[in-house]
Amino acid sequence: MKEFESEGLVTRRMNPEDNRYVLAQLTPAGERTAADLDQRHQEYQRRLLDGITVDEQWALRQVLRRLGTNVDSIGSDGTRP
């Protein structure tokens, strides 16, 4: 957080209702940076999925979910691969 603040991307202040908490807010420069990152991420996703049909993307998500479930169950049942 300090690095973002020193770069002028966020400001911090104590919460006036409870001084145990610090409130952080994006500055205009931080908002521009966040928008730029979002745009870059969307372009990356578009390029990553280029040429893969919607049906293929759906099938891929299903397979990855199943793999995630399998990985979780391997770790939770006490056995090691």
Coordinates of C-alpha atoms in Angstrom, one line a residue:
M1 CA 0.0 0.0 0.0
K2 CA 2.8 2.4 0.8
E3 CA 4.3 1.9 -2.6
F4 CA 1.0 2.7 -4.3
E5 CA 0.7 5.8 -2.1
S6 CA 4.2 7.0 -2.9
E7 CA 3.4 6.6 -6.6
G8 CA 0.4 8.7 -6.2
L9 CA -2.1 6.0 -7.0
V10 CA -3.9 5.9 -3.6
T11 CA -4.6 8.1 -0.6
R12 CA -5.0 6.8 2.9
R13 CA -6.7 8.3 5.9
M14 CA -8.0 7.0 9.3
N15 CA -11.6 5.9 9.4
P16 CA -13.3 8.7 11.4
E17 CA -15.8 6.2 12.8
D18 CA -13.2 3.7 14.0
N19 CA -9.6 4.7 14.1
R20 CA -8.4 1.1 14.1
Y21 CA -9.1 1.1 10.3
V22 CA -7.5 3.0 7.5
L23 CA -9.5 4.0 4.5
A24 CA -7.8 3.8 1.1
Q25 CA -9.1 5.5 -2.1
L26 CA -7.8 5.6 -5.6
T27 CA -6.5 8.9 -6.9
P28 CA -7.4 10.1 -10.4
A29 CA -4.0 8.6 -11.5
G30 CA -4.9 5.3 -9.7
E31 CA -8.3 5.2 -11.5
R32 CA -6.5 5.7 -14.8
T33 CA -4.0 3.0 -14.0
A34 CA -6.8 0.6 -12.9
A35 CA -8.7 1.3 -16.2
D36 CA -5.6 0.7 -18.2
L37 CA -5.0 -2.6 -16.4
D38 CA -8.6 -3.6 -17.0
Q39 CA -8.3 -2.8 -20.7
R40 CA -5.0 -4.8 -21.0
H41 CA -6.5 -7.7 -19.2
Q42 CA -9.5 -7.8 -21.5
E43 CA -7.2 -7.7 -24.6
Y44 CA -5.1 -10.5 -23.1
Q45 CA -8.2 -12.6 -22.6
R46 CA -9.4 -11.9 -26.1
R47 CA -6.1 -13.0 -27.6
L48 CA -5.9 -16.0 -25.3
L49 CA -9.3 -17.3 -26.4
D50 CA -8.9 -16.3 -30.1
G51 CA -10.1 -19.2 -32.3
I52 CA -11.7 -21.1 -29.5
T53 CA -15.5 -21.4 -30.0
V54 CA -17.9 -20.6 -27.2
D55 CA -18.7 -24.3 -26.9
E56 CA -15.0 -25.2 -26.6
Q57 CA -14.6 -22.5 -23.9
W58 CA -17.5 -24.0 -22.0
A59 CA -16.1 -27.5 -22.2
L60 CA -12.7 -26.2 -21.1
R61 CA -14.2 -24.6 -18.0
Q62 CA -16.0 -27.8 -17.2
V63 CA -12.7 -29.9 -17.4
L64 CA -10.8 -27.3 -15.4
R65 CA -13.5 -27.3 -12.7
R66 CA -13.3 -31.1 -12.6
L67 CA -9.5 -31.0 -12.3
G68 CA -9.8 -28.5 -9.5
T69 CA -12.2 -30.8 -7.6
N70 CA -9.9 -33.7 -8.1
V71 CA -6.9 -31.8 -6.9
D72 CA -8.8 -30.7 -3.8
S73 CA -9.9 -34.3 -3.0
I74 CA -6.3 -35.6 -3.4
G75 CA -5.1 -33.2 -0.8
S76 CA -8.1 -33.7 1.6
D77 CA -8.2 -37.5 1.7
G78 CA -4.7 -37.8 3.2
T79 CA -3.1 -39.6 0.2
R80 CA -0.2 -38.3 -1.8
P81 CA 0.3 -38.8 -5.5

